[in-house]
Tab-separated table of C-alpha atoms and ligand atoms in Angstrom:
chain	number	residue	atom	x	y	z
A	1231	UNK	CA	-10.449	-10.189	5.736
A	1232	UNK	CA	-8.262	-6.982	6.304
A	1233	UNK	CA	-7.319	-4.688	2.987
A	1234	UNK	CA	-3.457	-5.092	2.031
A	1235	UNK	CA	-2.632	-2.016	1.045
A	1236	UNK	CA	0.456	-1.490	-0.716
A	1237	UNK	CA	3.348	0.779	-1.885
A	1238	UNK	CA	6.582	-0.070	-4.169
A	1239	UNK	CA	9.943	1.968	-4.365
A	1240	UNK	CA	9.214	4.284	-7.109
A	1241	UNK	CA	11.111	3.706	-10.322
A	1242	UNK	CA	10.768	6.610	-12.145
A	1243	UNK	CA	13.862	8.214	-12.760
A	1244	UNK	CA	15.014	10.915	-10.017
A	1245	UNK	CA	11.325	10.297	-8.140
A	1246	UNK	CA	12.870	9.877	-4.273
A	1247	UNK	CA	9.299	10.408	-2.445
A	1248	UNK	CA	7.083	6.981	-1.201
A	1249	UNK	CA	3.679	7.190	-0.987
A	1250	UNK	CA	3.531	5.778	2.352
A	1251	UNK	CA	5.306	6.785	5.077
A	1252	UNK	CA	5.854	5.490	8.545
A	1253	UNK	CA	2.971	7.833	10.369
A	1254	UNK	CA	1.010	6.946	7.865
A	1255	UNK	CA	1.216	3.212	8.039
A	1256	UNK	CA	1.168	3.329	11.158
A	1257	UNK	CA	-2.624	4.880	11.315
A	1258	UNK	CA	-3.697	2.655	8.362
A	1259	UNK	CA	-3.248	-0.507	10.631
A	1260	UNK	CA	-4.580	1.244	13.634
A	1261	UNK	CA	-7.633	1.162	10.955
A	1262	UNK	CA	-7.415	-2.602	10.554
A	1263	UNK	CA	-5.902	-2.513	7.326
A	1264	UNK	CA	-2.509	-4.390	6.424
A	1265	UNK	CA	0.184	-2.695	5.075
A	1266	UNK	CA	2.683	-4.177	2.494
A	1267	UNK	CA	5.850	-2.435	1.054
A	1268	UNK	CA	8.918	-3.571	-1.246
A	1269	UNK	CA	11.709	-3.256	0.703
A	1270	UNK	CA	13.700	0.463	0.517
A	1271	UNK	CA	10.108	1.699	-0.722
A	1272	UNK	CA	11.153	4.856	1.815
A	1273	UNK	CA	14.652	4.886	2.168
A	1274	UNK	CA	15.440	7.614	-0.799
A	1275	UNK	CA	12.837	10.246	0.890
A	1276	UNK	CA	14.820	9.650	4.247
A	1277	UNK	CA	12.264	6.877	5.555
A	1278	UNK	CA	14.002	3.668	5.877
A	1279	UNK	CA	12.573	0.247	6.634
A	1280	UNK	CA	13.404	-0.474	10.202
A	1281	UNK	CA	11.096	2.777	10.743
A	1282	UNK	CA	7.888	1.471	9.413
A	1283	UNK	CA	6.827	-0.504	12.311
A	1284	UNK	CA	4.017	-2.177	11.395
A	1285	UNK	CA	4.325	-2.792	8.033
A	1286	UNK	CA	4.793	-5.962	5.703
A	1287	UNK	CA	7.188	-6.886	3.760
A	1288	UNK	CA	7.231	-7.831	-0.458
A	1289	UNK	CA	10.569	-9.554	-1.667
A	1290	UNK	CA	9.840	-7.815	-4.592
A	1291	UNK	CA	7.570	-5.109	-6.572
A	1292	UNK	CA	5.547	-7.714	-8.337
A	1293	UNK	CA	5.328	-9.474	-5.393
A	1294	UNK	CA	3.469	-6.178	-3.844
A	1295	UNK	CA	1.636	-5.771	-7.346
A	1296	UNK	CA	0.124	-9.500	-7.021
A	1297	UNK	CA	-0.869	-9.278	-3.527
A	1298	UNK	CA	-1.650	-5.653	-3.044
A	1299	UNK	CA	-5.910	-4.851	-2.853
A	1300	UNK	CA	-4.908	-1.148	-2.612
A	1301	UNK	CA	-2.032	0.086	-3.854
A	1302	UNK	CA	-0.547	3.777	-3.668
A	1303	UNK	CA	2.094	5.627	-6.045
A	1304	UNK	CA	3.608	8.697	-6.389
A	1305	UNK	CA	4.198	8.382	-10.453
A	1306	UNK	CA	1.773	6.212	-12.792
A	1307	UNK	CA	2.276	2.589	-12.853
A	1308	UNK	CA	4.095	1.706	-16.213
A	1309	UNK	CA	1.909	-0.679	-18.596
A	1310	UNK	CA	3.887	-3.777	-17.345
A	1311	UNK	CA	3.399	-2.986	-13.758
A	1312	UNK	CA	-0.507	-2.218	-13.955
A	1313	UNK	CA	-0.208	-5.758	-15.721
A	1314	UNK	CA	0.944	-7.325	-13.012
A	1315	UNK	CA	-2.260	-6.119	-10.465
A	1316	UNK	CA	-4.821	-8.204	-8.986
A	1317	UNK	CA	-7.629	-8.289	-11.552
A	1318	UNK	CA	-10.170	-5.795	-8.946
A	1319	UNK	CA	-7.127	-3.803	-7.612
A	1320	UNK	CA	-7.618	-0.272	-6.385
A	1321	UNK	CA	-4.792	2.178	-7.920
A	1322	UNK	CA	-4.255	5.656	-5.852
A	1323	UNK	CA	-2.240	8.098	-6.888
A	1324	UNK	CA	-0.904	10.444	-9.676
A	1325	UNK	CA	-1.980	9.257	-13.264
A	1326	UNK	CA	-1.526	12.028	-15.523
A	1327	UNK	CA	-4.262	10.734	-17.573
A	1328	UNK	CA	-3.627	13.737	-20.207
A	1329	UNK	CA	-0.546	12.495	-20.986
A	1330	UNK	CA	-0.326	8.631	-20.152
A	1331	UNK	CA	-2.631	7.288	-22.718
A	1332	UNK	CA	-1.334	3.133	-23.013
A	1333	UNK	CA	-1.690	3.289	-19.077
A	1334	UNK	CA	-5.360	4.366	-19.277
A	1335	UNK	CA	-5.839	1.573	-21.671
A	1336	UNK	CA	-4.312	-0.404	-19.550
A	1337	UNK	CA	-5.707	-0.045	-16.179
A	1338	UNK	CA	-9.380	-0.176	-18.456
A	1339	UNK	CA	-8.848	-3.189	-20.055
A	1340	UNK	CA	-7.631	-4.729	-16.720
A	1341	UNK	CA	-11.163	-3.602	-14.905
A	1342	UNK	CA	-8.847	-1.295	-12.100
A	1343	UNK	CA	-10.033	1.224	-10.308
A	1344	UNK	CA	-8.026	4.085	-10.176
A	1345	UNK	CA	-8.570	7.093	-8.426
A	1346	UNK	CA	-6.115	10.014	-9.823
A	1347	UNK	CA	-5.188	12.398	-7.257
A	1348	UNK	CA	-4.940	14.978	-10.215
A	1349	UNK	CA	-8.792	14.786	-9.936
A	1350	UNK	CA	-9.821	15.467	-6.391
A	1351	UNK	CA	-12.854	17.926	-6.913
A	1352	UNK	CA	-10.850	21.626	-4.959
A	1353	UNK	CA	-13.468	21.855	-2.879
A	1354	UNK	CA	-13.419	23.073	0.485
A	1355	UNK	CA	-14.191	19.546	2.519
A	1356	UNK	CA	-11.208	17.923	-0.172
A	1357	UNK	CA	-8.899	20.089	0.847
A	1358	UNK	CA	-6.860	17.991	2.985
A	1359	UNK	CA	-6.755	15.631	0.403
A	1360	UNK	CA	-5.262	17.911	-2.361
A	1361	UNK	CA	-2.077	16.478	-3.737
A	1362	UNK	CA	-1.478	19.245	-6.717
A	1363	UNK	CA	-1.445	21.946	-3.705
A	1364	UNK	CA	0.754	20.101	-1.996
A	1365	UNK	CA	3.700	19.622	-3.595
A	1366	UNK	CA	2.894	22.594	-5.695
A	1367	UNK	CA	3.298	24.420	-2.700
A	1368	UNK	CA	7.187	22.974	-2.422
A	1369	UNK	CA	8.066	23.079	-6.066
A	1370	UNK	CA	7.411	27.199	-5.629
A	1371	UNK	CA	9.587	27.021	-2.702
A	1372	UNK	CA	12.421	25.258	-3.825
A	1373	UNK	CA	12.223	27.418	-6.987
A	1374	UNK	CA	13.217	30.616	-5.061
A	1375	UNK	CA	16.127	28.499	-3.301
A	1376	UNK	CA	17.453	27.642	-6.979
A	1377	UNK	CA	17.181	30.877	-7.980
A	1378	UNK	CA	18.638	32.241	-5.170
A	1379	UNK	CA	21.677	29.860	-4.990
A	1380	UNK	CA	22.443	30.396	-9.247
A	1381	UNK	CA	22.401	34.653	-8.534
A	1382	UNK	CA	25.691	35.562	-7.826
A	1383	UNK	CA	23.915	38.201	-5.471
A	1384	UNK	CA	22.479	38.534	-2.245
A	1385	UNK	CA	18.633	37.981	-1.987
A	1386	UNK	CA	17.849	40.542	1.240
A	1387	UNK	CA	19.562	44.347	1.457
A	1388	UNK	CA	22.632	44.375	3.316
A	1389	UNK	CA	23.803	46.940	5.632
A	1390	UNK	CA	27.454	46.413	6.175
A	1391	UNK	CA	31.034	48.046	6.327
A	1392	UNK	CA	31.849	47.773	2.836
A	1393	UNK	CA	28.589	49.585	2.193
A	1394	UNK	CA	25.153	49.067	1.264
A	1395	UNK	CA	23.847	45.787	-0.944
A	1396	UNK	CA	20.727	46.400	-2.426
A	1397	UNK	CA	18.207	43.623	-2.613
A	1398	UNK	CA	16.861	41.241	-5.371
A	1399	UNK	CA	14.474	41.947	-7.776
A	1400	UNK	CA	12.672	38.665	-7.855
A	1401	UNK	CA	9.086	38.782	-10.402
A	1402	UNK	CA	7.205	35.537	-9.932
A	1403	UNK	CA	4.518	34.682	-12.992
A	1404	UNK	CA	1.668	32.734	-12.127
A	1405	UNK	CA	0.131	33.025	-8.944
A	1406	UNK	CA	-1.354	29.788	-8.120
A	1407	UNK	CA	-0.195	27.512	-5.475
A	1408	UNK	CA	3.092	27.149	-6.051
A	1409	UNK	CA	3.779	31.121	-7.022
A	1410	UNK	CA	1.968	31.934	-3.720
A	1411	UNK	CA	4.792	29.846	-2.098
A	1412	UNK	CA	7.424	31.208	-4.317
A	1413	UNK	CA	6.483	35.078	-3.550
A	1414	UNK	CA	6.114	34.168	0.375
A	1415	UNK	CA	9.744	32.214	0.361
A	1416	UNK	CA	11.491	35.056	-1.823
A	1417	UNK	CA	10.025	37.617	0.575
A	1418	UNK	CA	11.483	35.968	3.386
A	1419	UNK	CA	14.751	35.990	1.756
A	1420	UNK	CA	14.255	39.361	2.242
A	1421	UNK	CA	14.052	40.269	-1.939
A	1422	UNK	CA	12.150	42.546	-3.468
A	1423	UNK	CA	9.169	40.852	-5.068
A	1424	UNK	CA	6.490	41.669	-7.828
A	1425	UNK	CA	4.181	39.022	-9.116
A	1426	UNK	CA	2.013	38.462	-11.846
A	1427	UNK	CA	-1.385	36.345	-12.916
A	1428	UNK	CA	-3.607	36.643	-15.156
A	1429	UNK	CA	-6.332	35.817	-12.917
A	1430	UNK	CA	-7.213	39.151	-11.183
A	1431	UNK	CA	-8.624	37.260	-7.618
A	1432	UNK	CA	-4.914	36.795	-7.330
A	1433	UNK	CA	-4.041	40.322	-6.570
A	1434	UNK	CA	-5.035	40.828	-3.091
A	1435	UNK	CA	-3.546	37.574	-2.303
A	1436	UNK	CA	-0.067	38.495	-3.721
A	1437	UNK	CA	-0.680	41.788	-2.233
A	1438	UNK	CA	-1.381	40.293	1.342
A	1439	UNK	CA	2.468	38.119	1.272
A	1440	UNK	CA	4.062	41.997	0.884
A	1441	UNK	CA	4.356	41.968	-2.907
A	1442	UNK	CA	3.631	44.284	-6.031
A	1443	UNK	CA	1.062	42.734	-8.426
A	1444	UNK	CA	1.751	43.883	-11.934
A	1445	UNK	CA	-0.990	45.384	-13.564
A	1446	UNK	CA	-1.119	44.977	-17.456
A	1447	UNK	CA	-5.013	45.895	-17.851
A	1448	UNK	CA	-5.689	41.940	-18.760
A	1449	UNK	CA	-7.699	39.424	-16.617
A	1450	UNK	CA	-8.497	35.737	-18.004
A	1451	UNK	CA	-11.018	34.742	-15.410
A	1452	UNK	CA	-11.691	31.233	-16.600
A	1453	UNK	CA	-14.315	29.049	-15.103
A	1454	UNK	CA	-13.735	26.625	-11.472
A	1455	UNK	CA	-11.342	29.349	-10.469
A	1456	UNK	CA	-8.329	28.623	-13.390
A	1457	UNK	CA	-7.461	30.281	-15.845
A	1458	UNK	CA	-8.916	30.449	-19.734
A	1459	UNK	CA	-6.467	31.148	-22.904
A	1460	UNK	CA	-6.050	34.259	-23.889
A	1461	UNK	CA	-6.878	35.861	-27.027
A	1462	UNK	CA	-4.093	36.958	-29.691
A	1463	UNK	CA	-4.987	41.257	-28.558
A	1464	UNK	CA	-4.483	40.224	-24.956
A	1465	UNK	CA	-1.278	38.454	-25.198
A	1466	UNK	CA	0.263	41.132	-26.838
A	1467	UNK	CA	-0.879	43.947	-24.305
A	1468	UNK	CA	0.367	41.308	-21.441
A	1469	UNK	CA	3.286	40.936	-23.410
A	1470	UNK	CA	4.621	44.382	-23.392
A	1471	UNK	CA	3.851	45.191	-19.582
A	1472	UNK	CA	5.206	42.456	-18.240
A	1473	UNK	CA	8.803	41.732	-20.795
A	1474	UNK	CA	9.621	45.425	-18.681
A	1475	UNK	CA	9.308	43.498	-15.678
A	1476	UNK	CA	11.305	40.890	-16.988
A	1477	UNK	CA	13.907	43.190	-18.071
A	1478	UNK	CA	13.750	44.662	-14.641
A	1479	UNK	CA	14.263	41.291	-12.472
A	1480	UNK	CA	17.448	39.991	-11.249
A	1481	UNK	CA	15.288	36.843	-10.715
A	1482	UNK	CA	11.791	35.160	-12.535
A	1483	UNK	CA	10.065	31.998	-11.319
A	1484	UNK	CA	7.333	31.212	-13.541
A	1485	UNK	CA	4.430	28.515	-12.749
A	1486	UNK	CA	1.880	29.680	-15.077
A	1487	UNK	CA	0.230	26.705	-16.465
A	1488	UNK	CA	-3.431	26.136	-17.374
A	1489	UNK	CA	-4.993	22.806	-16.484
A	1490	UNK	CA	-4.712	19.879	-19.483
A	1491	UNK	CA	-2.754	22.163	-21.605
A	1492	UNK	CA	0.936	23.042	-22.764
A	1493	UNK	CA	1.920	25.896	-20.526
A	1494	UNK	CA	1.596	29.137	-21.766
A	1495	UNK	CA	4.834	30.645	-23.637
A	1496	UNK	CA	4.992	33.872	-21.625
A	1497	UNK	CA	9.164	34.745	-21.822
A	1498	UNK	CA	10.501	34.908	-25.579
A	1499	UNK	CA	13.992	34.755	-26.222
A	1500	UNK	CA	13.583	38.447	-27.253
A	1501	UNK	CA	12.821	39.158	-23.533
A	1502	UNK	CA	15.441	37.226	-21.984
A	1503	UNK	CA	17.863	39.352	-24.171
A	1504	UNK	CA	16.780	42.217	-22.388
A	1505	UNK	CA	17.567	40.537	-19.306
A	1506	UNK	CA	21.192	41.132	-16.812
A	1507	UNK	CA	23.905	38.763	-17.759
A	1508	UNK	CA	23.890	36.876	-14.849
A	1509	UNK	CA	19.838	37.072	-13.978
A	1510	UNK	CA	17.883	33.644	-13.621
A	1511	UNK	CA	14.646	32.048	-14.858
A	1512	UNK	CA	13.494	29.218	-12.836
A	1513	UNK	CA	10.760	27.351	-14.964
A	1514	UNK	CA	8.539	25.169	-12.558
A	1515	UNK	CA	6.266	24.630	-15.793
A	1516	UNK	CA	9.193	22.857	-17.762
A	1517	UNK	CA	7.530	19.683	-17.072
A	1518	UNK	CA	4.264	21.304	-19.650
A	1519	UNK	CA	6.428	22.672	-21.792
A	1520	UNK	CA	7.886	25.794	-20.158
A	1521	UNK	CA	6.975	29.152	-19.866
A	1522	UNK	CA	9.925	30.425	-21.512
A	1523	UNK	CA	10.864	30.030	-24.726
A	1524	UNK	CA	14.425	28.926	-24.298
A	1525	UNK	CA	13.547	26.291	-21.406
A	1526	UNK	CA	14.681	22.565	-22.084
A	1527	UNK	CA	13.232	20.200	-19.144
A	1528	UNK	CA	15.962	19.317	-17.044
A	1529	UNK	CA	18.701	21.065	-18.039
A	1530	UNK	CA	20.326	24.498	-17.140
A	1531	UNK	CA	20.289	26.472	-20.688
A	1532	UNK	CA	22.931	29.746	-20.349
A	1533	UNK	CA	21.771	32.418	-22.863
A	1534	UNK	CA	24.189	35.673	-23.256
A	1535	UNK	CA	24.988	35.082	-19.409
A	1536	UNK	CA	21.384	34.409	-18.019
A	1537	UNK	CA	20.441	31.328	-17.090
A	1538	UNK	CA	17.163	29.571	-17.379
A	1539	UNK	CA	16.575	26.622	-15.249
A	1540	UNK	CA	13.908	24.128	-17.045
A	1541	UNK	CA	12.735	22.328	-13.029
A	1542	UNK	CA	11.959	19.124	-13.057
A	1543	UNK	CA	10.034	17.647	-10.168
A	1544	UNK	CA	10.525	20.080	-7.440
A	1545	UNK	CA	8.899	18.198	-5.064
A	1546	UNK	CA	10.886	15.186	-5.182
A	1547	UNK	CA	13.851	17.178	-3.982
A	1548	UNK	CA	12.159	17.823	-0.927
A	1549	UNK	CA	11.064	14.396	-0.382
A	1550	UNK	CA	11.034	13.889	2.974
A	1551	UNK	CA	8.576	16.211	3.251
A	1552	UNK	CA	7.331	16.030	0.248
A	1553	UNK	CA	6.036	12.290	0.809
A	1554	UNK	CA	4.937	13.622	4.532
A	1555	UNK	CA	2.356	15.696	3.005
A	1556	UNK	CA	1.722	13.563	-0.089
A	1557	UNK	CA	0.802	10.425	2.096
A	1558	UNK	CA	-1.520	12.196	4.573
A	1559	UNK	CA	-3.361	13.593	1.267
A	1560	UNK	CA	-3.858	10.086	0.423
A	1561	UNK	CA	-4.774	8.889	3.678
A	1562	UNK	CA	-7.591	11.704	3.767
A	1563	UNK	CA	-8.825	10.700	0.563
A	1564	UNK	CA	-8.798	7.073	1.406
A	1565	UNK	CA	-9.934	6.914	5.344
A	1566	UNK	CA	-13.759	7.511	4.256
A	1567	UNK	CA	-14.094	4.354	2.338
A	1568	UNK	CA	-12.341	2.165	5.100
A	1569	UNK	CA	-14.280	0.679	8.073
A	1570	UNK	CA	-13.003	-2.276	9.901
A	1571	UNK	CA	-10.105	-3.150	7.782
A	1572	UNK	CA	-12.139	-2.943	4.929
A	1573	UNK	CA	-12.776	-0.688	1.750
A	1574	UNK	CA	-16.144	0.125	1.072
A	1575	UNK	CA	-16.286	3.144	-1.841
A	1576	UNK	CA	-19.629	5.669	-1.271
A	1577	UNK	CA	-20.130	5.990	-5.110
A	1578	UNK	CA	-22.426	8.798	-4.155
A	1579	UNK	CA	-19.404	10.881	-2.664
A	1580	UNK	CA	-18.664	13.668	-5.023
A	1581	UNK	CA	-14.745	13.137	-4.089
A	1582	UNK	CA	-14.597	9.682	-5.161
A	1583	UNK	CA	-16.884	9.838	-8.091
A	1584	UNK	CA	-14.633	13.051	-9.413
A	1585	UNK	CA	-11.435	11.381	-8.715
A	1586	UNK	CA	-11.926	8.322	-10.718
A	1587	UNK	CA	-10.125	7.986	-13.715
A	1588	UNK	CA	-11.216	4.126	-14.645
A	1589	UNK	CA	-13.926	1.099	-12.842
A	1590	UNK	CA	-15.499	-1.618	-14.030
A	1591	UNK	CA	-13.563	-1.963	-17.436
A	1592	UNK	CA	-14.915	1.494	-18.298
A	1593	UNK	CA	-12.989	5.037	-18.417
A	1594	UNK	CA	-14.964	7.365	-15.902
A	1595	UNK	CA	-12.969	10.524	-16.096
A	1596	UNK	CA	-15.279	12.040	-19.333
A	1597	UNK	CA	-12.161	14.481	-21.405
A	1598	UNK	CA	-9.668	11.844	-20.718
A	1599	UNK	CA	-12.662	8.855	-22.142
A	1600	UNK	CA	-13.385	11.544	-25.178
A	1601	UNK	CA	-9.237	11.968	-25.834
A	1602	UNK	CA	-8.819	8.575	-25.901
A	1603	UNK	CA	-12.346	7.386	-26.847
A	1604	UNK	CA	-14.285	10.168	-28.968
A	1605	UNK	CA	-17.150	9.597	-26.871
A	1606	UNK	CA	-18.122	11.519	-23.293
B	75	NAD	P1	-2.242	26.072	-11.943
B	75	NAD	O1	-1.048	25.296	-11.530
B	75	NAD	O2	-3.217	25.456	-12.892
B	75	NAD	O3	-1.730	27.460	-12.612
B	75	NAD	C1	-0.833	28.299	-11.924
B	75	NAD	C2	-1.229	29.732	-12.117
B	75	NAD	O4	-0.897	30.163	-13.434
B	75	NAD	C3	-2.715	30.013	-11.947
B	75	NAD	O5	-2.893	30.919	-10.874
B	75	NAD	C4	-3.125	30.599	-13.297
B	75	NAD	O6	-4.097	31.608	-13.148
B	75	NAD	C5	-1.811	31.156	-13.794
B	75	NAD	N1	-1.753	31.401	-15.243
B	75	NAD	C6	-2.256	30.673	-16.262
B	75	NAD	N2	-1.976	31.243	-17.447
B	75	NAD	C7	-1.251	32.373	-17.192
B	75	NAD	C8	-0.654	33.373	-17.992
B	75	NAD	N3	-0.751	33.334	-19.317
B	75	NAD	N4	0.010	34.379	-17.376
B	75	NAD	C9	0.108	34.415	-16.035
B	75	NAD	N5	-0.432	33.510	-15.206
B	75	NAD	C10	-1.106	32.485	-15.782
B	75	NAD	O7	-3.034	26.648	-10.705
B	75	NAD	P2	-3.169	26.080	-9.221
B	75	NAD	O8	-2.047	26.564	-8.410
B	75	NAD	O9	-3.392	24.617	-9.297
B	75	NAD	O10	-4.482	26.831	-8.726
B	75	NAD	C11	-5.578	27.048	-9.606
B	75	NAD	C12	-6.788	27.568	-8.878
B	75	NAD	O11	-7.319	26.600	-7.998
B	75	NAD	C13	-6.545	28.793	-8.027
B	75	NAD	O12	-7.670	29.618	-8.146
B	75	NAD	C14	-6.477	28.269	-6.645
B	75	NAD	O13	-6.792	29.227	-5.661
B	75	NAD	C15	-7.527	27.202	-6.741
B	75	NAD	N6	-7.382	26.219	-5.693
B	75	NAD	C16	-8.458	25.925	-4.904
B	75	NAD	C17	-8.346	25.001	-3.872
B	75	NAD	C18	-9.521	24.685	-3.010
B	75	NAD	O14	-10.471	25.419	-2.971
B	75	NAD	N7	-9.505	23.554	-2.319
B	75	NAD	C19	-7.155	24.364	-3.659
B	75	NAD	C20	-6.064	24.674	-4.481
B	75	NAD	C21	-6.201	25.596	-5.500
């Protein structure tokens, strides 16, 4: 018999992306599979029903939940929902199992497998898969469009009648994915852009999107290609390079975070005193804490005239394509293990065997089994 695989209208507050959307549906029948969604499951990314073809229909979530063998999310099931799977139910999707520790019991003590996207090895051949990248990518874009639209200046040099505007200074800390994105959408606003990571591999790539890299003399080469914590000496000689930058910027998004970890505090209050009244911190790490010390998640916190902008799921404010690219991550990581209709999981494949977070009643994912275990 054909896998049902399933998706639900998110509930979690503001979350407007589906994990399946209508291309994608589409190829998972062509594969044999059946698709089942709760009604509206796309309709808040800009995907509603009438344009999934070939899917199913639930009357309800739990009505998905009971019948689904695979089912996909954007944000963890709650404890309640998990409940409410089929007892050898395959769960896909974001987990956050750092954070989410009664869900990890859960989905354990209920014998799921879960696969957390968080997880994917970054290898080359995974790439396609790679969820974090992909909306990590769009939470750096949407960052420099925040920015931009809370300046109360012009992002590119003008030329014009009433004389010449000079451009933005925009300084962009951490540059990962989504500060990659950030420097290459503020430099086609035309700003002025210097960026800053402590990883040092990252200069000729910030270099190569046309902007400065700020050299304070410390590099934090940690191992798999993120970053380590620094030491008390280095932070201080960090510190002092880059709060001139700060000072400097009419604009900072920050996305420095290292994996499993509160983000790093990198902007004091002290520095954002130095800023402009009127200059902007967009925090993309609010969600870990915050890189800056005055950050509150969610909110919009004015401080003697600058404000600092504590993001909270960029990507779901791009959702239409935001669930585009999230869906055809999951389809990648899923199409392997389905053949005829049905799922069949190579527990020899370094993807899958990476990516899982709980089977067979046990907890798979070792730091997350010693967090909430004690044991490797
Ligand atoms: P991330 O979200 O974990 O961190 C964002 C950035 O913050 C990183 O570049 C990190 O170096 C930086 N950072 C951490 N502490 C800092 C500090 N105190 N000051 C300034 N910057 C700081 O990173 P990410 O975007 O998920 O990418 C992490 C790594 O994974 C990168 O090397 C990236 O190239 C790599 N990657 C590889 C693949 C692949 O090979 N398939 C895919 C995606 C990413």
């Amino acid at each position: 018999m054909s896998v049902t695989i399933g998706a639900l209208r998110e509930s979690a507050p503001q979350e407007k992306r589906v994990s399946l959307v209508p291309e994608v549906a589409d190829k998972l029948v062509k594969d044999g599979a059946r698709v089942l969604l709760e009604h509206g499951a796309g309709e808040r990314a800009g995907f509603p029903d009438p344009l999934y073809k070939s899917a199913t229909w639930g009357d309800s979530a739990a009505q998905v939940l009971r019948a689904a063998d695979v089912l996909l999310c954007v944000q963890p099931l709650g404890v309640e929902q998990i409940g409410q799977l089929k007892a050898a139910a395959v769960l896909v999707g974001f987990m956050q199992p750092h954070a989410r520790s009664d869900e990890v019991r859960a989905l354990k003590a209920r014998g799921i497998t879960s696969f957390a996207m968080e997880l994917v090895p970054r290898i080359s051949r995974a790439q396609s898969m790679d969820a974090l990248s992909s909306q990590a990518a769009i939470a750096g874009y949407k960052a420099v469009l925040l920015a931009a639209n809370q300046l109360q200046k012009f992002l590119p040099m003008l030329t014009t009648a009433a004389g010449t505007i000079r451009p933005a200074q925009v300084l962009v800390i951490g540059a990962g994915v989504a500060g990659l994105q950030a420097i290459a959408t503020a430099r086609r606003l035309g700003a002025m852009v210097e960026a800053y990571d402590v990883r040092s591999a990252t200069r000729e790539q910030v270099k190569s999107l046309g902007a400065k890299f700020v050299e304070t003399g410390v590099s934090a080469e940690g191992s798999g290609g993120y970053a380590r914590e620094l030491t008390a000496e280095e932070k201080a000689k960090q510190q002092e390079v880059l709060e001139s930058r700060i000072a400097a910027a009419d604009a900072v998004v920050t996305t420095a975070s290292v994996p499993g970890r509160p983000a790093p505090k990198i902007i004091p209050r002290a520095a954002v005193e130095r800023m402009r009244p009127g200059a902007v911190v967009v925090d993309v790490a609010a969600e870990q804490g915050g890189n800056c010390e005055l950050t509150r998640a969610g909110e919009v916190v004015v401080h003697q005239g600058v404000s600092i902008i504590g993001a909270l799921n960029l990507p779901a404010a791009l959702a239409y394509n935001a669930s585009e690219m999230y869906a055809r991550n999951l389809y990648n990581f899923l199409k392997p293990a389905l053949s005829n209709g049905e799922l069949q999981i190579d527990w020899s494949d370094e993807v899958f065997a990476q990516a899982c977070l709980t089977h067979g009643g046990e907890i798979r994912h070792a730091p997350t089994a010693k967090a909430l275990e004690g044991s490797t």
